[in-house]
Short mmCIF file of C-alpha atoms in Angstrom, two decimals:
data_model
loop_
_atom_site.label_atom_id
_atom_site.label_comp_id
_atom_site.label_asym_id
_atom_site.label_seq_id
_atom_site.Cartn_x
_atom_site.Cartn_y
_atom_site.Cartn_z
CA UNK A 1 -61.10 -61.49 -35.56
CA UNK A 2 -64.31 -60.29 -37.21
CA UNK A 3 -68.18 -61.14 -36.19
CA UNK A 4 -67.30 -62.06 -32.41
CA UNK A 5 -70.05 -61.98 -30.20
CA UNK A 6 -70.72 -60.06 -27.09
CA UNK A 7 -70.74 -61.91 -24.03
CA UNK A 8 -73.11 -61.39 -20.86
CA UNK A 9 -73.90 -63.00 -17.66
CA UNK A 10 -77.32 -63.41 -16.94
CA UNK A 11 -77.77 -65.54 -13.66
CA UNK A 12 -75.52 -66.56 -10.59
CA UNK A 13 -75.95 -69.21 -8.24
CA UNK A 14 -73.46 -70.14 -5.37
CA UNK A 15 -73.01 -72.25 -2.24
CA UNK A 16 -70.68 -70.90 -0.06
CA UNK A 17 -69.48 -70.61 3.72
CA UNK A 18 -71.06 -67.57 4.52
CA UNK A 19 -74.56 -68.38 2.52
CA UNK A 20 -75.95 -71.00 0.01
CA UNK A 21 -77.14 -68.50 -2.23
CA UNK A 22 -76.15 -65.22 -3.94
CA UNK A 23 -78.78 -63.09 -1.89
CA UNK A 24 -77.65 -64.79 1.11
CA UNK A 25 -73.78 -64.53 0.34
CA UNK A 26 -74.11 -60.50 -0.55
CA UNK A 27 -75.55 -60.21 2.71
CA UNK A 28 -72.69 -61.16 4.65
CA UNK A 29 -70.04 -60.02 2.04
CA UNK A 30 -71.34 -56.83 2.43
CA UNK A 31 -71.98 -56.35 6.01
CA UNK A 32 -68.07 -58.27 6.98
CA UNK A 33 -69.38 -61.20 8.05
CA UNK A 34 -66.58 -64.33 8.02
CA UNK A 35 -67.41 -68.15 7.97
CA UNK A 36 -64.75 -70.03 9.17
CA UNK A 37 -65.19 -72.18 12.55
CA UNK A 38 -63.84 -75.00 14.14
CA UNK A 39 -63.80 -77.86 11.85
CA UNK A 40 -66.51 -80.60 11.97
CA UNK A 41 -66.24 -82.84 9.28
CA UNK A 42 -63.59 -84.90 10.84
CA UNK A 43 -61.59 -84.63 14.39
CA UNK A 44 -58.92 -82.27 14.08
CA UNK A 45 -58.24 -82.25 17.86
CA UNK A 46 -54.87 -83.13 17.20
CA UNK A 47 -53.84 -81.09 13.97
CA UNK A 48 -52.04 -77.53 13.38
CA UNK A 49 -55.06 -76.04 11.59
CA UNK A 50 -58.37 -76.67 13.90
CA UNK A 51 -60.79 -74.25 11.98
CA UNK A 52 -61.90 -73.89 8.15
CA UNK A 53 -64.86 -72.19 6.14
CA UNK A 54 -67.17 -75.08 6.29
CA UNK A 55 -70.53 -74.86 4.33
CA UNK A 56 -73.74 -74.81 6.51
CA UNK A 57 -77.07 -76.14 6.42
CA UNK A 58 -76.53 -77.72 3.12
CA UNK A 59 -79.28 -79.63 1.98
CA UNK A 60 -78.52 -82.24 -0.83
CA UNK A 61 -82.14 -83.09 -1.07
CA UNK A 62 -83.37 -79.99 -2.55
CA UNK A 63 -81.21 -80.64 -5.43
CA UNK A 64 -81.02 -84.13 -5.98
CA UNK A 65 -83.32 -87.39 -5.58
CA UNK A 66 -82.47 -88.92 -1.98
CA UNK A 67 -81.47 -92.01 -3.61
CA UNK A 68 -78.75 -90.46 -5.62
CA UNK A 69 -76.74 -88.51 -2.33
CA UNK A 70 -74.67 -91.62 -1.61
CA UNK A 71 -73.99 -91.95 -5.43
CA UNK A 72 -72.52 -88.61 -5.49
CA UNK A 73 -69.72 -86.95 -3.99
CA UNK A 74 -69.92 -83.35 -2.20
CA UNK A 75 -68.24 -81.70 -4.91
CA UNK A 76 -70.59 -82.68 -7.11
CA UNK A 77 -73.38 -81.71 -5.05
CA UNK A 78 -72.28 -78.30 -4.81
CA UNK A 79 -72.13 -78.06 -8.63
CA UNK A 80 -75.68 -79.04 -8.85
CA UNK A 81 -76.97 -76.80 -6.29
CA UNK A 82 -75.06 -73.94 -7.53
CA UNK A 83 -76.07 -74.02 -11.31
CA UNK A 84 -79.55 -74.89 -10.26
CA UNK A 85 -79.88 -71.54 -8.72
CA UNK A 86 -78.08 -69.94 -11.79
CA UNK A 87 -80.49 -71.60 -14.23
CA UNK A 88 -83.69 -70.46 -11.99
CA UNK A 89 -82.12 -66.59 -11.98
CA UNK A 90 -81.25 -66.91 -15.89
CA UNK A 91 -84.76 -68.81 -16.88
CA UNK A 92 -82.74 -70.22 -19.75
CA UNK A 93 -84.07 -73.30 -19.26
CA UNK A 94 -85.81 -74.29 -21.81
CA UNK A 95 -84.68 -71.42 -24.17
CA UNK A 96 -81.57 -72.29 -25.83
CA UNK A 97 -80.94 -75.08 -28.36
CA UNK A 98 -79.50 -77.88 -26.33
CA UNK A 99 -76.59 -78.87 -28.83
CA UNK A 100 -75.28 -74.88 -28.80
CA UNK A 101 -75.96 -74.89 -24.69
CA UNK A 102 -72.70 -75.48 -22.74
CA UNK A 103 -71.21 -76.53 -19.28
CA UNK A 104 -67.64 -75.49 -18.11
CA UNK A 105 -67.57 -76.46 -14.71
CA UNK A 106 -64.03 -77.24 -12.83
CA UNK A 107 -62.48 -78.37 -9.61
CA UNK A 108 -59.12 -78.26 -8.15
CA UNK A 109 -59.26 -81.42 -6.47
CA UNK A 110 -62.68 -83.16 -8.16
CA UNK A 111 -63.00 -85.94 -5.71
CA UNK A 112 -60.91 -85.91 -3.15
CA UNK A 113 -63.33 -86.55 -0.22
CA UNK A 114 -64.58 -89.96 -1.94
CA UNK A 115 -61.18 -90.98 -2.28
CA UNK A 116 -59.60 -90.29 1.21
CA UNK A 117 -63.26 -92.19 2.63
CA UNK A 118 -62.75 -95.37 0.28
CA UNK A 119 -58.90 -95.68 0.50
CA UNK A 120 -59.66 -95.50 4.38
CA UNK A 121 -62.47 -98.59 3.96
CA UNK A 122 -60.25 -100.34 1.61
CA UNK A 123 -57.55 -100.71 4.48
CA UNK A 124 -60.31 -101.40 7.01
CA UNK A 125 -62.39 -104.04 5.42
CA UNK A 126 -60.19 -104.98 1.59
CA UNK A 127 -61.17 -103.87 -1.68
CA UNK A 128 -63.62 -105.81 -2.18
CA UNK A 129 -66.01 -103.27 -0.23
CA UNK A 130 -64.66 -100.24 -2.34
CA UNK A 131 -67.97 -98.13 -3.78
CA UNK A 132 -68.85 -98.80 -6.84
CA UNK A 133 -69.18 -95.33 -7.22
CA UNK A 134 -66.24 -94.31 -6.35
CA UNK A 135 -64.80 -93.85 -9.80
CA UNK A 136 -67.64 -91.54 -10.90
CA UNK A 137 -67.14 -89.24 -7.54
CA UNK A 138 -63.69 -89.11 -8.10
CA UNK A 139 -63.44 -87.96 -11.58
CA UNK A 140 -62.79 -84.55 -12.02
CA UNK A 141 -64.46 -84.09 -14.75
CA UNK A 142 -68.16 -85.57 -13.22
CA UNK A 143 -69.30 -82.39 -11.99
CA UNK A 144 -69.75 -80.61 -15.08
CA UNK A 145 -71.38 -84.02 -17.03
CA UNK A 146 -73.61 -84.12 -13.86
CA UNK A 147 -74.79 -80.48 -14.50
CA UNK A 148 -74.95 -81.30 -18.28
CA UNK A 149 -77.51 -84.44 -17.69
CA UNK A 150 -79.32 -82.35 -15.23
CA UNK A 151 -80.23 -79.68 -18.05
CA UNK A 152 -79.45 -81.30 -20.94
CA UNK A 153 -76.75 -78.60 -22.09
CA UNK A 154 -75.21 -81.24 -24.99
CA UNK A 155 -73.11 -78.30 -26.26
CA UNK A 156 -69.54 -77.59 -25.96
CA UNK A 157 -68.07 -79.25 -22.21
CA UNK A 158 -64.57 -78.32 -21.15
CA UNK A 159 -64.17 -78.72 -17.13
CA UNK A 160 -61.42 -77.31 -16.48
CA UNK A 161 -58.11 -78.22 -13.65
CA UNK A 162 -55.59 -75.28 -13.11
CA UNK A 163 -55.47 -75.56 -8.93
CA UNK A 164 -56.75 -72.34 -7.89
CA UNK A 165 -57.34 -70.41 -11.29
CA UNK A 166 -59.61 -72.99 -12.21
CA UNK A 167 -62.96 -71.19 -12.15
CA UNK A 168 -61.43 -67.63 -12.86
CA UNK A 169 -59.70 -70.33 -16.37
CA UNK A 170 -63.03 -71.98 -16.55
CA UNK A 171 -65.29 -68.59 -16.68
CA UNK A 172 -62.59 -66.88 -18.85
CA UNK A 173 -62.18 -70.13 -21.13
CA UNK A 174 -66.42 -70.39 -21.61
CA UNK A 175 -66.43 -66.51 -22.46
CA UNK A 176 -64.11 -66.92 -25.31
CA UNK A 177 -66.46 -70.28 -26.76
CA UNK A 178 -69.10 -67.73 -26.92
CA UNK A 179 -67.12 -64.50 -28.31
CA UNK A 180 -66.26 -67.18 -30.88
CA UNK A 181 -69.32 -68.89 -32.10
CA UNK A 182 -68.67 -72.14 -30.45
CA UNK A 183 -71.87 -71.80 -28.19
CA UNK A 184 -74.94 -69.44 -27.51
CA UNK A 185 -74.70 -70.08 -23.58
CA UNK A 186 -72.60 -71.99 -21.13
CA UNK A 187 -72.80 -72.59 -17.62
CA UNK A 188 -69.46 -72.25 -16.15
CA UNK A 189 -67.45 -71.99 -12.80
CA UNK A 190 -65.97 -74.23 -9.91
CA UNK A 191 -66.67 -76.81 -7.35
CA UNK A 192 -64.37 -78.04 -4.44
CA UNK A 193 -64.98 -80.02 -1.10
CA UNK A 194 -61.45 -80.76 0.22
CA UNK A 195 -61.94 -80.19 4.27
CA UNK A 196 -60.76 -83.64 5.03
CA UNK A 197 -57.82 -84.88 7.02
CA UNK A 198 -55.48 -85.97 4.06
CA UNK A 199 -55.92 -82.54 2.44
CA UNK A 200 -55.78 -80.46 5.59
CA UNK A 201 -52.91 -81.90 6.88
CA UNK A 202 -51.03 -81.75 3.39
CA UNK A 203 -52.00 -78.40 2.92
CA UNK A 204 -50.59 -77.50 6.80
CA UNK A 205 -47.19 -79.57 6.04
CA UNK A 206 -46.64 -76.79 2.85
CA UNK A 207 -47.29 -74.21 5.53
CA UNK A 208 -49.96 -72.88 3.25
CA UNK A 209 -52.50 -72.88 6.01
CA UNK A 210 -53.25 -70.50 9.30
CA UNK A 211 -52.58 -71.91 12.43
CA UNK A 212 -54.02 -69.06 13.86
CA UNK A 213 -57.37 -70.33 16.31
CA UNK A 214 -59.29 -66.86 16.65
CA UNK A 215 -61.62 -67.42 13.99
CA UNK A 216 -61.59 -63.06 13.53
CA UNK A 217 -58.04 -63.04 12.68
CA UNK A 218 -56.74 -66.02 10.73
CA UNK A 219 -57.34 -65.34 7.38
CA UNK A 220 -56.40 -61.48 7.38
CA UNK A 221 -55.12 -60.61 3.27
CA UNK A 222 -52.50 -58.20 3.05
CA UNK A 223 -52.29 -58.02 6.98
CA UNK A 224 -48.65 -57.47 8.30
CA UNK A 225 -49.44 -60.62 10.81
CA UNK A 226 -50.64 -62.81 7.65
CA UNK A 227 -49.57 -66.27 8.19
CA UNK A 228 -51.67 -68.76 5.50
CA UNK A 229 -55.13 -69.26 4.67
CA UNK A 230 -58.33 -70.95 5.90
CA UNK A 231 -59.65 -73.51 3.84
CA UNK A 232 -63.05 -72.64 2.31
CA UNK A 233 -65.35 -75.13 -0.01
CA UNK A 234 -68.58 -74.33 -1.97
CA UNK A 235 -69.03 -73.62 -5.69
CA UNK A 236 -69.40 -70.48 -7.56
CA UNK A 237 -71.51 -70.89 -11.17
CA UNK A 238 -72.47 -68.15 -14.05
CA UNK A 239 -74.59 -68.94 -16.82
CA UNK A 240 -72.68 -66.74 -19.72
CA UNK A 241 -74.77 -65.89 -22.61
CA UNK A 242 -74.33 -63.92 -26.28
CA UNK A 243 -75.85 -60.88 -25.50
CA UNK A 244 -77.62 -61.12 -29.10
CA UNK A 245 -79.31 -64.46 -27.39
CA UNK A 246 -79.99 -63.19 -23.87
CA UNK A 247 -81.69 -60.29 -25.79
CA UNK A 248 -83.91 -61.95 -27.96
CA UNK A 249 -85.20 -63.77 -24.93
CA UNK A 250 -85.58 -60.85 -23.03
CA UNK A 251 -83.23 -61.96 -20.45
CA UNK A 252 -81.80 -60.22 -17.36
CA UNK A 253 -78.30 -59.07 -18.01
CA UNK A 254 -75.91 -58.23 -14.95
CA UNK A 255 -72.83 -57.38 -17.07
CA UNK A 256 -70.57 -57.98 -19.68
CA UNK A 257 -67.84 -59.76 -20.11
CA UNK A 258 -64.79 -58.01 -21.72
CA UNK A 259 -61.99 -59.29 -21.07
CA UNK A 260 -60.01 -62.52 -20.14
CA UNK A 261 -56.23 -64.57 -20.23
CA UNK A 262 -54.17 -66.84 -18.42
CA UNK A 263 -50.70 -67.49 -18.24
CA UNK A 264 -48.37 -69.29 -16.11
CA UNK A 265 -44.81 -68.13 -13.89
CA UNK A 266 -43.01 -70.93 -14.86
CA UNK A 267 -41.32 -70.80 -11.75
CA UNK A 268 -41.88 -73.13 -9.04
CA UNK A 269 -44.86 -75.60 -7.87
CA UNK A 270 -46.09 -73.42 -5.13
CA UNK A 271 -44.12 -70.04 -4.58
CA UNK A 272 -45.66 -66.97 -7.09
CA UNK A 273 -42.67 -65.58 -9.25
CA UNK A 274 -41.24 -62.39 -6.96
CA UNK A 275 -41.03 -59.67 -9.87
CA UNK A 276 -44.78 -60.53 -10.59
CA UNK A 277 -44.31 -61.61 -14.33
CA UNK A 278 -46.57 -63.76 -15.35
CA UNK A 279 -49.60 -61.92 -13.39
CA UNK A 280 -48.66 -58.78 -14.36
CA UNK A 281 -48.36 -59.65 -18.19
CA UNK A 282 -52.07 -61.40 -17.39
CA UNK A 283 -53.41 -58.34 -16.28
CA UNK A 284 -52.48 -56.17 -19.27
CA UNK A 285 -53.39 -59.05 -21.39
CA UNK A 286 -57.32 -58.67 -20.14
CA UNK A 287 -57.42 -54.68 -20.52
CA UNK A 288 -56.07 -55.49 -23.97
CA UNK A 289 -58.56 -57.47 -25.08
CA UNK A 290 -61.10 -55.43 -24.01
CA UNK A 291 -59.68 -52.45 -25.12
CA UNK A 292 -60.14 -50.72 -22.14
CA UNK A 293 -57.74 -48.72 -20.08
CA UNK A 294 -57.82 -48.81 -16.57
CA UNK A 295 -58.72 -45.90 -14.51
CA UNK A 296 -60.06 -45.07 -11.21
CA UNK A 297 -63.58 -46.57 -11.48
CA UNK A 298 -62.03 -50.17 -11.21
CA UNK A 299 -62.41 -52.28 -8.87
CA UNK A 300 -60.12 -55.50 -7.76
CA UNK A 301 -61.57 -58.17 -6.53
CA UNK A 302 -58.08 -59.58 -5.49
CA UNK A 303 -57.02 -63.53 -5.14
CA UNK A 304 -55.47 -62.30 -1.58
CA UNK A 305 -55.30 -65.64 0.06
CA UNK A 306 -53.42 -64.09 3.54
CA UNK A 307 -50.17 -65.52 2.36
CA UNK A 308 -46.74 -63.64 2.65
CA UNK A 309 -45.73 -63.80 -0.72
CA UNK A 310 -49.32 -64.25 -2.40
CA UNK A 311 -50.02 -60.65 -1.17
CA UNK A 312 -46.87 -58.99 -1.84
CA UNK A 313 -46.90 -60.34 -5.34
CA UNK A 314 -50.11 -59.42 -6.33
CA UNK A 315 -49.64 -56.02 -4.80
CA UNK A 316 -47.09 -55.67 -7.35
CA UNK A 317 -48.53 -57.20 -10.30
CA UNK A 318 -51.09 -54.38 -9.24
CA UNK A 319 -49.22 -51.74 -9.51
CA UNK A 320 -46.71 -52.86 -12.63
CA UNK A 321 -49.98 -53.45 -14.76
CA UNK A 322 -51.70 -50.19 -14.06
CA UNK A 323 -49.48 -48.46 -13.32
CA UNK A 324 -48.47 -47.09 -9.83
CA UNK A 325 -49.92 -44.13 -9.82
CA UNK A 326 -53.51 -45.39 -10.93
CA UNK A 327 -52.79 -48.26 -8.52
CA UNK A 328 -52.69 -46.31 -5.01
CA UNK A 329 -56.37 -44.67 -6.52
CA UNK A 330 -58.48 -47.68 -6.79
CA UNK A 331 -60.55 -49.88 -4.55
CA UNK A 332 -59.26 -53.56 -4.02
CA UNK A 333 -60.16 -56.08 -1.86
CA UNK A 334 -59.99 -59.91 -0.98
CA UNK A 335 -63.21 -61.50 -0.02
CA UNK A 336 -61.45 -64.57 1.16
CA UNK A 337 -61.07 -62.55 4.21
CA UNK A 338 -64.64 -63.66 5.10
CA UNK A 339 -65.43 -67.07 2.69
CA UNK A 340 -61.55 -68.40 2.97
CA UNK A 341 -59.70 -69.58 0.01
CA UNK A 342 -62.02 -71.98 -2.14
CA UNK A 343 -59.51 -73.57 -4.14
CA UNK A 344 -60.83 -74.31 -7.56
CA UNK A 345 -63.77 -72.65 -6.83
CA UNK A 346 -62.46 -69.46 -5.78
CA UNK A 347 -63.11 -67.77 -9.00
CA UNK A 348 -66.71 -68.67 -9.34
CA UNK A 349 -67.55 -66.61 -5.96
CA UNK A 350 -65.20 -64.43 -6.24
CA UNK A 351 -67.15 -62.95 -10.22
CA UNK A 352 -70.17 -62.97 -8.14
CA UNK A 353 -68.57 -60.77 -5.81
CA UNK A 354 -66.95 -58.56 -8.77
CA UNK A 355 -71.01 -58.70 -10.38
CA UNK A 356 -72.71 -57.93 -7.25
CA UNK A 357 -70.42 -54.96 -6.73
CA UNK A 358 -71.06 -53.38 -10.34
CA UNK A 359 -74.51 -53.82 -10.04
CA UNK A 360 -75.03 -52.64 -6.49
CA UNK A 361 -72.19 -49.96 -6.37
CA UNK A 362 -70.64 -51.58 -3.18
CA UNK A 363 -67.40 -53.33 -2.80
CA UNK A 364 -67.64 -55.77 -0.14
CA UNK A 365 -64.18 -55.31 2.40
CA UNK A 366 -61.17 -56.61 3.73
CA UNK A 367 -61.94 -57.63 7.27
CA UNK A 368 -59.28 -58.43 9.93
CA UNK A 369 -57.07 -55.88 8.34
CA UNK A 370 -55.23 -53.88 11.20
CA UNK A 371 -51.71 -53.65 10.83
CA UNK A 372 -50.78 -52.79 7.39
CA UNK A 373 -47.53 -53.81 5.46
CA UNK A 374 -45.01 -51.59 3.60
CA UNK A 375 -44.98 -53.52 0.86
CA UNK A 376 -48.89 -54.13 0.28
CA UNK A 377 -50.14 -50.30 0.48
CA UNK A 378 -53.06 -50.02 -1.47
CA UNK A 379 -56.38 -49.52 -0.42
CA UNK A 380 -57.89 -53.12 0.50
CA UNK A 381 -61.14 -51.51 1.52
CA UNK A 382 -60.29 -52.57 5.25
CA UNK A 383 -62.78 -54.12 7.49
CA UNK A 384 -66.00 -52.34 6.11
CA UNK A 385 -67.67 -52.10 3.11
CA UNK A 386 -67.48 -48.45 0.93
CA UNK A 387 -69.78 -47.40 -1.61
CA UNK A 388 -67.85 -46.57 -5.30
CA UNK A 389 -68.67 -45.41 -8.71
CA UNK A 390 -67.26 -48.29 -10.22
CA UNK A 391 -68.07 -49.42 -13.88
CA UNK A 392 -65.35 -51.94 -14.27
CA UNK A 393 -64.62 -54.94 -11.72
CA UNK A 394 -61.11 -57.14 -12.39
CA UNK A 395 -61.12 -60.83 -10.75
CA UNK A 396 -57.74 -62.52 -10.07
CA UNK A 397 -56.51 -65.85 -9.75
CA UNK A 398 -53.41 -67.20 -8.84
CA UNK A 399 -53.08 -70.52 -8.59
CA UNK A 400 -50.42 -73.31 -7.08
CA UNK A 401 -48.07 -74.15 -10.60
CA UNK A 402 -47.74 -70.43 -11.22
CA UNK A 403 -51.38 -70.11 -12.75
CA UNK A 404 -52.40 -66.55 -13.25
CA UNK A 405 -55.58 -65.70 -14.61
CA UNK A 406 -58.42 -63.01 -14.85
CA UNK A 407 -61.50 -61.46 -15.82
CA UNK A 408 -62.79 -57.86 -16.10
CA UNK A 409 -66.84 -57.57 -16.04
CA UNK A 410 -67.73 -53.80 -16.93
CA UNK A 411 -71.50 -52.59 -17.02
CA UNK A 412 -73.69 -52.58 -19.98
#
């Protein structure tokens, strides 16, 4: 298709387990520091899985009036927090047209916290003292018209729900409305606040989950001893621009965007197809449409959740699409080794990570990785951070429901 438009990314905001904002998070990406601790948002004395990658210090008031917290569900306060920080880094406010300014914000699970807390007070006390609210912090699709009132974006709004693709989908899905006229700048990424007892213990039940206890060595990607993930929550936002708009306003660009797709195993609920299909054919998808080989100044930023067959899968959708040769050359690693598995919002963080590393020329590491696995073998960057000449960073996501998706950022 002719007259497509360049796409960049111009700001990044985050809150996360290891920092509640990008500065903050780089810090302890970079120098292997992990999040997770005991749990603390309800008592999980008597579960399987004790510890998660809580977020810290989080202060709703600097983002919202007081009055408005209890109207609001964490999810959703996330999503504020994290695009106000990407607006103040972009300073598009106030320079785009409102009606061609967009907001693509997902989340796995929207509202799950509100619902477990007013199902629980319905039994207690009847339905008669269910929130009024409670509809509005359920919704999945609140966080991104929350963000939209907030900064009146009136443009296109798309939030998007593919489990744990869904920021990687929502970035990827926000790209292409700007490559194709639809807007002149979106804000787009993921929210998720799931640590709750309902969603912990489901998630243990599916033995998705570590039951490991040392906090150093329970969510250890492509580890030989790998046995689940630790929950993480936080939200992960880009504002994507047309680089012929980001220019004119003299913006600050990080990167461009080149290259995205999707596609699905169609397979089973949970497990990841074992010859690596769908990913694979994802992967080669994205390098086509940027029309862009692979080579050895790319880096992975890999979905690696610390699963057995997450890992092993991806490892060979890694080397299928490029190639095995290629494959055993290039740096890779899985940040959820330090900020846990995100859900939905996995994505979001996980382009920061990608951007920070183009821009800085360090890819954050593996940590925890000490026993490796014949059957993941590449180089995961293990337990410290190396400096690369990279010009090309890949994000995965593979999501519950066979969801594959990703998106390759490449300097400008």
């Amino acid at each position: 298709m002719t007259n497509t438009a360049r796409v960049v990314v111009s700001g990044l905001g985050c809150i996360t387990p290891v920092g509640n904002s990008v500065e903050t998070l780089w810090r302890s990406l970079t120098l292997g520091q992990h999040g997770f601790a005991p749990i603390t948002q309800f008592d999980a004395s008597g579960m399987k899985v004790r510890i998660a990658a809580e977020v810290k210090d989080f202060v709703p008031e600097e983002y919202i009036p007081k009055g408005s917290i209890r109207k609001t569900d964490r999810h959703q306060l996330f999503a504020v927090a994290a695009a106000s920080e990407a607006i103040r880094d972009s300073g598009i406010e106030g320079n785009v047209d409102p009606i061609r300014f967009g907001v693509y914000i997902g989340s796995g699970l929207g509202g799950i916290d509100t619902m477990v807390r007013q199902t629980d007070e319905m039994r207690k006390k009847g339905a008669d003292r269910i929130s009024p609210f409670s509809i509005t912090m359920m919704l999945t699709n609140m966080a991104s018209t929350l963000v939209a009132i907030n900064w009146n974006a009136k443009g296109v709004n798309s939030p998007v729900v593919s489990a744990c693709a869904t920021a990687t989908q929502s970035i990827g899905e926000a790209f292409r409305a700007i490559k194709y006229g639809y807007a002149d700048a979106i804000l787009a990424g993921a929210t998720e606040s799931s640590i709750n007892e309902f969603i912990m213990g489901a998630f243990a039940n599916t033995q998705a989950l570590s039951i490991c206890y040392d906090v150093d060595n329970a969510s250890i990607p492509f580890d030989r001893r790998r046995n689940g993930f630790v929950m993480g929550e936080g939200a992960g936002v880009l504002v994507l621009e047309s680089y012929e708009h980001a220019k004119a306003r003299g913006a600050k660009i990080y990167c461009e965007v080149k290259g995205y797709s999707n596609s699905c195993d169609a397979y089973h609920v949970t497990a990841p197809s074992p010859e690596a299909e769908g990913a694979t054919a994802m992967i080669k998808q994205v390098f086509a449409e940027a029309g862009i080989e692979p080579d050895t100044k790319l880096y992975i930023n890999a979905h690696g959740t610390s699963t057995q067959l997450n890992d092993a899968v991806e490892t060979l959708a890694i080397k299928k699409s490029v190639g095995k040769n290629l494959a055993y050359k290039i740096v890779i690693s899985s940040t959820k080794s330090m900020i846990g598995h995100m859900l939905g919002a996995a994505g979001g963080v996980e382009a920061i990570a990608c951007i920070k590393a183009l821009e800085t020329g360090i890819v954050p590491p593996t940590i925890g990785y000490k026993e490796p696995d014949p059957v993941c073998d590449l180089n995961y960057v293990p337990n410290k951070a190396q400096r690369v000449d990279i010009d090309k960073a890949f994000s995965t996501s593979l999501g519950f429901g066979g969801h594959n998706a990703g998106l390759l950022f490449t300097k400008i």
